[in-house]
XYZ file of C-alpha atoms in Angstrom:
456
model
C 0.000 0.000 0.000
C 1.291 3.805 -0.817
C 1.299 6.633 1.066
C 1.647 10.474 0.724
C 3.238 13.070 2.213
C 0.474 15.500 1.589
C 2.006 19.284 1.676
C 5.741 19.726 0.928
C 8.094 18.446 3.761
C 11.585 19.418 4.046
C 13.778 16.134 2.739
C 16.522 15.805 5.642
C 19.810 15.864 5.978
C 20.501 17.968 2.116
C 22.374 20.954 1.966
C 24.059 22.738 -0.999
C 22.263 20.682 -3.840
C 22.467 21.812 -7.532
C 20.399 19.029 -9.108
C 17.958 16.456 -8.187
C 16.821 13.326 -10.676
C 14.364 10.241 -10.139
C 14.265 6.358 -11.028
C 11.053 5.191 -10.150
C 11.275 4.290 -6.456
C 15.007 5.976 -6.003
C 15.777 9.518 -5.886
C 19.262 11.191 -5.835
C 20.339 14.883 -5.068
C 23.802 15.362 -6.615
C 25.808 18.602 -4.501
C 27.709 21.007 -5.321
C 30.713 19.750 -4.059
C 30.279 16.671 -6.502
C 28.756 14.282 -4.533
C 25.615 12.524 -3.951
C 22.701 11.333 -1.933
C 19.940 8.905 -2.357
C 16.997 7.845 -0.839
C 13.755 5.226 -1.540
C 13.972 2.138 -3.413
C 17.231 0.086 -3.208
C 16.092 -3.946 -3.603
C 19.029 -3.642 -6.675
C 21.165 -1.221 -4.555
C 19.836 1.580 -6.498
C 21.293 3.271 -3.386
C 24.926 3.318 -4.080
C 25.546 2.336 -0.148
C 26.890 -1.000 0.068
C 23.193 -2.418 0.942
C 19.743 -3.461 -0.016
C 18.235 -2.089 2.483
C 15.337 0.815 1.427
C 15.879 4.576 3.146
C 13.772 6.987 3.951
C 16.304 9.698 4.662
C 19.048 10.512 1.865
C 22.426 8.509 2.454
C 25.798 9.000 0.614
C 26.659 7.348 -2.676
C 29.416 5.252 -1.785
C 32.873 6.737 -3.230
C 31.444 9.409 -5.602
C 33.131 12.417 -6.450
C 33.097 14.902 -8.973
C 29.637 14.334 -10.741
C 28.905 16.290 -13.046
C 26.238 14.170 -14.875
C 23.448 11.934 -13.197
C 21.075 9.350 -15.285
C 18.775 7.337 -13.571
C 17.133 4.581 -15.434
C 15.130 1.164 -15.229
C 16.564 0.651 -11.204
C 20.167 1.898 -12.473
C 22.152 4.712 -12.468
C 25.366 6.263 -14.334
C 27.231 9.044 -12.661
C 29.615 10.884 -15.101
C 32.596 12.548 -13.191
C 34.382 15.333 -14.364
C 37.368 12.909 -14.906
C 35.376 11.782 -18.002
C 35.035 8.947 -16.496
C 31.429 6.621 -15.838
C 30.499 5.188 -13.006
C 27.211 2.869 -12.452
C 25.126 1.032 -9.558
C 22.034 -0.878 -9.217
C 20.230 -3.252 -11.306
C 22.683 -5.323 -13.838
C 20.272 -7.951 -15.546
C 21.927 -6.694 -19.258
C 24.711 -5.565 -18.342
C 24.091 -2.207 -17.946
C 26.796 -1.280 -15.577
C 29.260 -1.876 -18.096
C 31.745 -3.899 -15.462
C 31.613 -7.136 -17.841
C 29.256 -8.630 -15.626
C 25.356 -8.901 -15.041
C 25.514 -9.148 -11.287
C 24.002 -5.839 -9.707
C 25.768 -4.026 -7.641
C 25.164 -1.987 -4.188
C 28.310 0.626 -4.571
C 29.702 2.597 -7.555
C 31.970 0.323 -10.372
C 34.107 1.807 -13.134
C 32.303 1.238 -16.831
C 34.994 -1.042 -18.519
C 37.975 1.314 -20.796
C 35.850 4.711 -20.768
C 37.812 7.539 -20.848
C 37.154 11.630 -22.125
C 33.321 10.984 -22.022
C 31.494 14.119 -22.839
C 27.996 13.136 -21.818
C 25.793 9.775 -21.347
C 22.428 8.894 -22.751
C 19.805 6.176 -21.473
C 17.212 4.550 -22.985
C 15.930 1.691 -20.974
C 18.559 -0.327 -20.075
C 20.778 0.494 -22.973
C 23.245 3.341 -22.583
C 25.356 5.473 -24.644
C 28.371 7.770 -24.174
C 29.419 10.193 -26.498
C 33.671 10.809 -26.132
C 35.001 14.395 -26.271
C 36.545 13.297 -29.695
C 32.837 12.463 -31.088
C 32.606 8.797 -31.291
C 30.482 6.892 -29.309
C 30.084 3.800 -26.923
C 27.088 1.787 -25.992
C 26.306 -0.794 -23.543
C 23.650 -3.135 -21.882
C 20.287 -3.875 -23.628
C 21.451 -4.521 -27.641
C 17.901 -6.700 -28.512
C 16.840 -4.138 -31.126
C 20.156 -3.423 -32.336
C 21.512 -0.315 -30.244
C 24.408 -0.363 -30.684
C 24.534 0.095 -34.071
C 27.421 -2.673 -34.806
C 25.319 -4.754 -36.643
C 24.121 -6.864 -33.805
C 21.358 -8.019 -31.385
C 23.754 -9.320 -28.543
C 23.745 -7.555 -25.119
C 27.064 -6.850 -23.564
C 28.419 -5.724 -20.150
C 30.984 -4.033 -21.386
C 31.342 -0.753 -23.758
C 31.341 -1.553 -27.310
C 32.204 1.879 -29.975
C 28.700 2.160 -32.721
C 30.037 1.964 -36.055
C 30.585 4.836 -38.376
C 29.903 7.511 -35.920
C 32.216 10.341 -35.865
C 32.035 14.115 -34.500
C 28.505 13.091 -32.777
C 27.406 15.821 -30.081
C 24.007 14.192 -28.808
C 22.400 10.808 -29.038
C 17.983 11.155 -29.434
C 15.938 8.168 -28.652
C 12.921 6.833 -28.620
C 11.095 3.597 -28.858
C 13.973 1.836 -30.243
C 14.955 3.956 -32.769
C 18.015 5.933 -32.050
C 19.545 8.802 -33.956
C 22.977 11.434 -33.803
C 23.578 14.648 -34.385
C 26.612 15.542 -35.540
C 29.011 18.648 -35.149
C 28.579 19.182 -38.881
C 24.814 19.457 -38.502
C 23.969 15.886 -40.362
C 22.120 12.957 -38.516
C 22.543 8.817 -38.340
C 19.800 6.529 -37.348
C 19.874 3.154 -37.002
C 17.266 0.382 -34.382
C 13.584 0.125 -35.145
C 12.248 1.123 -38.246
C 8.507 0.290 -38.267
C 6.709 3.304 -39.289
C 9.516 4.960 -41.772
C 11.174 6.793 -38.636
C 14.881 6.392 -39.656
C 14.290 8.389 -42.330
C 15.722 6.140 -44.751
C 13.333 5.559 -47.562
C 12.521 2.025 -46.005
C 10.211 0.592 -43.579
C 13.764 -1.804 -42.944
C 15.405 -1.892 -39.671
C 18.977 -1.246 -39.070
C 21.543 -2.463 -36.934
C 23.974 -0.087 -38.082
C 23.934 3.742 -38.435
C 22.896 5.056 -41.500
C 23.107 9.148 -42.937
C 19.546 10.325 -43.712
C 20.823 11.757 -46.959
C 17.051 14.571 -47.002
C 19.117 16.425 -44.141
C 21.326 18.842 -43.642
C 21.716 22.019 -41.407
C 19.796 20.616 -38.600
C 20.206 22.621 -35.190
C 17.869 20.034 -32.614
C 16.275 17.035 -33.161
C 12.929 15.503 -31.518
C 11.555 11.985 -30.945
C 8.202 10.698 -30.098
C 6.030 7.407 -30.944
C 7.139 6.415 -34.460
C 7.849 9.805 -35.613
C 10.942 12.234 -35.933
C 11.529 16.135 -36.454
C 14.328 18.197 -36.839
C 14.987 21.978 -37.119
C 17.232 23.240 -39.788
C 18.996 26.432 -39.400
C 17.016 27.957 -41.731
C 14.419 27.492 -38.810
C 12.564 25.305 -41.373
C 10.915 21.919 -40.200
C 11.365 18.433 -41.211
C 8.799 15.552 -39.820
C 8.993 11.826 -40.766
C 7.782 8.188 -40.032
C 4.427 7.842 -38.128
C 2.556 10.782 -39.209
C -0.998 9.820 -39.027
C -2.099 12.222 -36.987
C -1.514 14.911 -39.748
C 2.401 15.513 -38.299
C 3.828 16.097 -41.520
C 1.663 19.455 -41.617
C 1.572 19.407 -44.938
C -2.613 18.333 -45.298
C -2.243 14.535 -45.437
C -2.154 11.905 -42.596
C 0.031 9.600 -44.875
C 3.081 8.102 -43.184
C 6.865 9.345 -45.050
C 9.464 7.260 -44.573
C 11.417 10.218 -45.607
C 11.771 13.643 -44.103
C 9.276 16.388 -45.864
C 9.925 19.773 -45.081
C 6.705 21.189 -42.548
C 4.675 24.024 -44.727
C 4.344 27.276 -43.555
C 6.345 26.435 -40.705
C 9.349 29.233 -40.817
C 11.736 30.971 -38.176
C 11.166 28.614 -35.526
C 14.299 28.466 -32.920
C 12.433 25.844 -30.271
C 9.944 22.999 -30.955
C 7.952 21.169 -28.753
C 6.161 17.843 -29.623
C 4.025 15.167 -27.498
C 2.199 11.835 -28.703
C 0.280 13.634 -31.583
C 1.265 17.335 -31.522
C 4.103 19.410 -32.648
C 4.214 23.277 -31.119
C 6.914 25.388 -32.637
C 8.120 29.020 -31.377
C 9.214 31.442 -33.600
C 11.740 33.909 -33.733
C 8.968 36.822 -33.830
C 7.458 34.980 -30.637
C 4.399 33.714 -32.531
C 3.313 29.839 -32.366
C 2.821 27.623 -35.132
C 1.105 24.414 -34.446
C 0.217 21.175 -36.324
C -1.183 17.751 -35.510
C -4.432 15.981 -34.058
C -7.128 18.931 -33.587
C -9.825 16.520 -31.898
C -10.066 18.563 -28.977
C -8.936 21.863 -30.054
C -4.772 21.068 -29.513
C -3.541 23.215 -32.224
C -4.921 26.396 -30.077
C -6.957 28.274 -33.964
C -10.428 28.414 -32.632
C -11.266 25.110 -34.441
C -11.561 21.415 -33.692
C -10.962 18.847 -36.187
C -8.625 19.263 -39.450
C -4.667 19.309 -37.936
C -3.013 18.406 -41.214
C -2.228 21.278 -41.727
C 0.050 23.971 -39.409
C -1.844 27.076 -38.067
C -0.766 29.735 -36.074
C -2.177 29.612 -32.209
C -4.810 32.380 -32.103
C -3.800 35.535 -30.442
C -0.442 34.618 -29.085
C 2.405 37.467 -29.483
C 5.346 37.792 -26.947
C 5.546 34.265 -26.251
C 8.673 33.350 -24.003
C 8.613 29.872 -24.054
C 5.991 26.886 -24.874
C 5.503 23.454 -24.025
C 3.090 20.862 -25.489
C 2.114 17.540 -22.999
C -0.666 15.229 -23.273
C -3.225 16.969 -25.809
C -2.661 20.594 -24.169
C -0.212 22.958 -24.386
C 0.929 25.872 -22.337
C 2.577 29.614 -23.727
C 4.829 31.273 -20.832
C 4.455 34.657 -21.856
C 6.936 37.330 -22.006
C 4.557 39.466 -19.148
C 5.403 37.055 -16.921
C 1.761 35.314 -17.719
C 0.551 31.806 -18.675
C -1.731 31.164 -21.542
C -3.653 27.357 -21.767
C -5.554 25.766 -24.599
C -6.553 22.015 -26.097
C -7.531 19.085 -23.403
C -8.796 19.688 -19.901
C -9.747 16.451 -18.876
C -7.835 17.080 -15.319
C -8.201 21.047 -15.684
C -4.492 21.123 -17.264
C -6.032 24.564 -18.571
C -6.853 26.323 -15.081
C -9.795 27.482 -15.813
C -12.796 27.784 -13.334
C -14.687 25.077 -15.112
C -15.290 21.660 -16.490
C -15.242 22.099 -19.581
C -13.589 19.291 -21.513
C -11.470 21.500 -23.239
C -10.438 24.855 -24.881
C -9.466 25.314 -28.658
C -8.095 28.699 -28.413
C -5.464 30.108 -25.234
C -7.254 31.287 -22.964
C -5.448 33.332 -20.088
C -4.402 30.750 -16.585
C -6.416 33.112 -13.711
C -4.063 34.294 -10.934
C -0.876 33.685 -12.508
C 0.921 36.829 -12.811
C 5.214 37.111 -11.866
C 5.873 33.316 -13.404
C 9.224 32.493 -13.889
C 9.161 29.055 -15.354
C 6.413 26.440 -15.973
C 6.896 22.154 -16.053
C 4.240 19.609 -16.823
C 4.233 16.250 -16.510
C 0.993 13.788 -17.369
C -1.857 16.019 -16.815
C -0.224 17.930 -14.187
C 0.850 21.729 -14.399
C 3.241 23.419 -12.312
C 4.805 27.578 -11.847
C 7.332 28.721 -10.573
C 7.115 32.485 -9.249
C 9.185 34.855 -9.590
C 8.773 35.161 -5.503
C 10.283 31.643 -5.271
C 6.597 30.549 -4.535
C 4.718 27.367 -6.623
C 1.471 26.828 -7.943
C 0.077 24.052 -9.372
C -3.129 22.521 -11.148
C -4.390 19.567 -12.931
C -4.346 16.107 -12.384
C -3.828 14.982 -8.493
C -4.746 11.898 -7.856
C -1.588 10.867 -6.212
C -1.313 14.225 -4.409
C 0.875 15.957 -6.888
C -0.377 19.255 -6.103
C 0.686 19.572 -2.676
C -2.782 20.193 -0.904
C -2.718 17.231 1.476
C -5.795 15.909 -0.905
C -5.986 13.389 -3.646
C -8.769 16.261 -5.713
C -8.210 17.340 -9.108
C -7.915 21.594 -9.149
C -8.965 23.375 -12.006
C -7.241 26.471 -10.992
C -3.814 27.268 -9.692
C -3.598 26.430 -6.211
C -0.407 28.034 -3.898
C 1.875 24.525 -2.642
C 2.006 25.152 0.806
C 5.353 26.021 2.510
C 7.300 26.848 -0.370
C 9.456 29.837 -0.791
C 12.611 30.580 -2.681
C 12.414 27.843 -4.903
C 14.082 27.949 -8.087
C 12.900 24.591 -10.335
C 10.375 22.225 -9.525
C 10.632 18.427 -11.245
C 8.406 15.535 -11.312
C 7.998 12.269 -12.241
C 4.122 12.000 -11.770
C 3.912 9.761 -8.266
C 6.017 12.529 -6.518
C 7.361 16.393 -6.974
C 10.353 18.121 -5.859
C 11.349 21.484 -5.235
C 14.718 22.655 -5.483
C 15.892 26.139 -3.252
C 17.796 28.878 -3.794
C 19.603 28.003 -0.010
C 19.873 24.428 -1.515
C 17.722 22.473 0.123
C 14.766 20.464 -1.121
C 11.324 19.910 -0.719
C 9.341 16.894 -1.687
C 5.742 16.007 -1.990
C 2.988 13.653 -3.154
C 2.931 9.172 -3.046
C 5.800 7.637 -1.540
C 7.156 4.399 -2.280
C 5.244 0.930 -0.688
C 4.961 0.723 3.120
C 4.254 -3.130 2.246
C 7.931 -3.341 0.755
C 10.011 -0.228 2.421
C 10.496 2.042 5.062
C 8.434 5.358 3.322
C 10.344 7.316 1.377
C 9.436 10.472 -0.244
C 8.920 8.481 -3.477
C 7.650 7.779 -6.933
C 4.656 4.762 -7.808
């Protein structure tokens, strides 16, 4: 059985913490000095502490130092140290610790001949590590062909993907896995159902292969089938599962080749979710295309979506973020502006309405610094350090002490000074400017641990 802390309390014994990340039933705080603390789960010895014994109270990562990345994945986690240098705990079933074993492990190993690693990926239990001279390494899970060397075999140790050269980031998603290089050009290789390596072919690949349609591309986006990238030219390119009218262009045929987006121009950030893409443009106007079923693509209309649209009424946008079927605008006034589904109230309005198909302005939200979502839940962060949130709480994600739904911004009790808020749906953390942190909502299983402030 779960529990939940209700309002915000105080997580003990942090000070001085820059970052704070979630697997599941583990949580870990990494400091400023470079090392970290966990606390929850730890039946792998997710932990880091020499034990299997669950925590309710944060306790040291055995021999960390000098972390300056933190990934938490599938019961595991990978610490990269400044060093360049990996180093992985927890759950081992694939290999995924990299030590040339499958044995879990309760304290911190060394990943097997890594050296210069410039950051690490995870998908599952299959992780990647790009090197500071652009080649890349994977390890763990390889049953859909990862790691790119022409192979379904797992191994525990690092193997280099072939072909791959000046790579700066590694995108995933569903088993199909793509780079973007320094030069601006992208590789994709893995699952290839739906046309989403952008290869011509419906033909999965166990090696990387150059989608020839692109060039120019600044960031690159992922989700259910599909792919998009953004050229310099702030033009759009969409392939793979496109169904829900994704390609923009007035079709809802699948390409297993990227089209360029029409009428989609000057964007510098995109945003997409299972069926949507949201793009911000350089004049601080939204373009959006996608399913329109219940009014997503923020025009005034329902239905259509194969085509892109600019959101009604939206100038002076600061920053935009698309989740579940709704979308929010962060204005540049410091306001928040709503529209599409509001099955939870994601749009925080004073109503039940099902949803909105234009933005309408989110009532008592003035001074926001930043907004997050995550499922059906909404959350700002004011520029008074305060919180509020809205939406979906059925595992007391909001903060109230209840389990109800709020379809308007509620404060989150005993909050001040915070400066990011994360989530992972069954619980919420606040980070503060003193470096401490708050946490809130379901907490692991009193059945199975000692309750910790904790995910499902």
């Amino acid at each position: 059985m779960s529990s939940s802390t209700g309002t915000p309390q105080l997580v003990p014994g942090l000070s001085n913490v820059s970052s704070v990340t979630a697997n599941e039933q583990t949580s870990y705080a990494i400091l400023n000095d470079g090392t970290v603390r966990a606390w929850g789960s730890n039946y792998n010895g997710e932990l880091g502490n020499g034990t299997t014994d669950q925590s309710s109270a944060p306790v040291t990562v055995t021999g960390l130092t000098g972390v300056a990345q933190l990934v938490a994945s599938n019961a595991s986690a990978y610490a990269r140290l400044t060093n360049g240098t990996v180093k992985t705990w927890g759950y081992n079933g694939t290999g995924q610790l990299g030590n040339g074993t499958t044995t879990s492990g309760s304290t911190p190993v060394d990943v097997v001949g890594l050296a210069n690693v410039a950051s690490i990926t995870v998908e599952g239990s299959t992780v990647f590590a790009v090197l500071s001279d652009g080649s890349v390494r994977a390890w763990g899970d390889n049953s859909s062909g990862q790691f790119g060397n022409g192979t379904t075999t797992n191994s525990s140790v690092p193997v280099t993907i072939s072909g791959l050269t000046k790579v700066s980031s590694i995108t995933s998603n569903q088993s199909s896995y793509y780079a973007l290089t320094s030069d601006k050009t992208v590789f994709a290789w893995g699952r290839n159902y739906s046309g989403q390596l952008g290869d011509g072919t419906t033909t999965d690949r166990n090696v990387p292969t150059k989608i020839n349609a692109l060039s120019t591309v600044t960031k690159l986006a992922a989700t259910n089938g599909r792919a998009f990238a953004v050229l310099a030219d702030g033009t759009v390119r969409a392939w793979g599962d496109i169904t829900d009218g994704q390609l923009g262009n007035g079709t809802k045929y699948s390409s297993t080749v990227p089209v360029q987006v029409p009428g989609v121009t000057g964007v510098k950030d995109l945003s997409v979710s299972y069926n949507l893409a949201i793009a911000l443009r350089t004049d601080n106007t939204v373009v959006a295309w996608g399913d329109n079923t219940v009014g997503s693509l923020g025009n005034g209309t329902t239905g259509g979506g194969t085509a892109s649209v600019q959101v009604a009424g939206l100038t002076a946008v600061a920053a935009v973020a698309a989740n579940n079927w709704s979308s929010m605008a962060l204005m540049a006034d410091g306001t928040v502006r709503g529209w599409g589904d509001n099955y939870s109230g994601e749009l925080g309005i004073p109503s039940t309405a099902s949803f909105g198909t234009a933005p309408g302005n989110i009532p008592g939200l003035t001074g926001v610094a930043s907004v997050t979502t995550h499922g059906h839940t909404r959350y700002a962060v004011m520029n008074d350090g305060t919180v509020r949130a809205w939406g979906n709480n059925s595992e007391g994600q909001l903060g109230t002490g209840t389990t109800t739904n709020s379809y308007t911004p509620v404060t989150v009790p005993g909050l001040s000074g915070v400066t990011s808020v994360i989530s992972n749906g069954g619980a919420s953390y606040a980070l503060l400017a003193d470096g401490t942190v708050r946490a809130w909502a379901q907490t692991i299983s009193r059945s199975s641990a000692t309750a910790a402030t904790q995910t499902r």
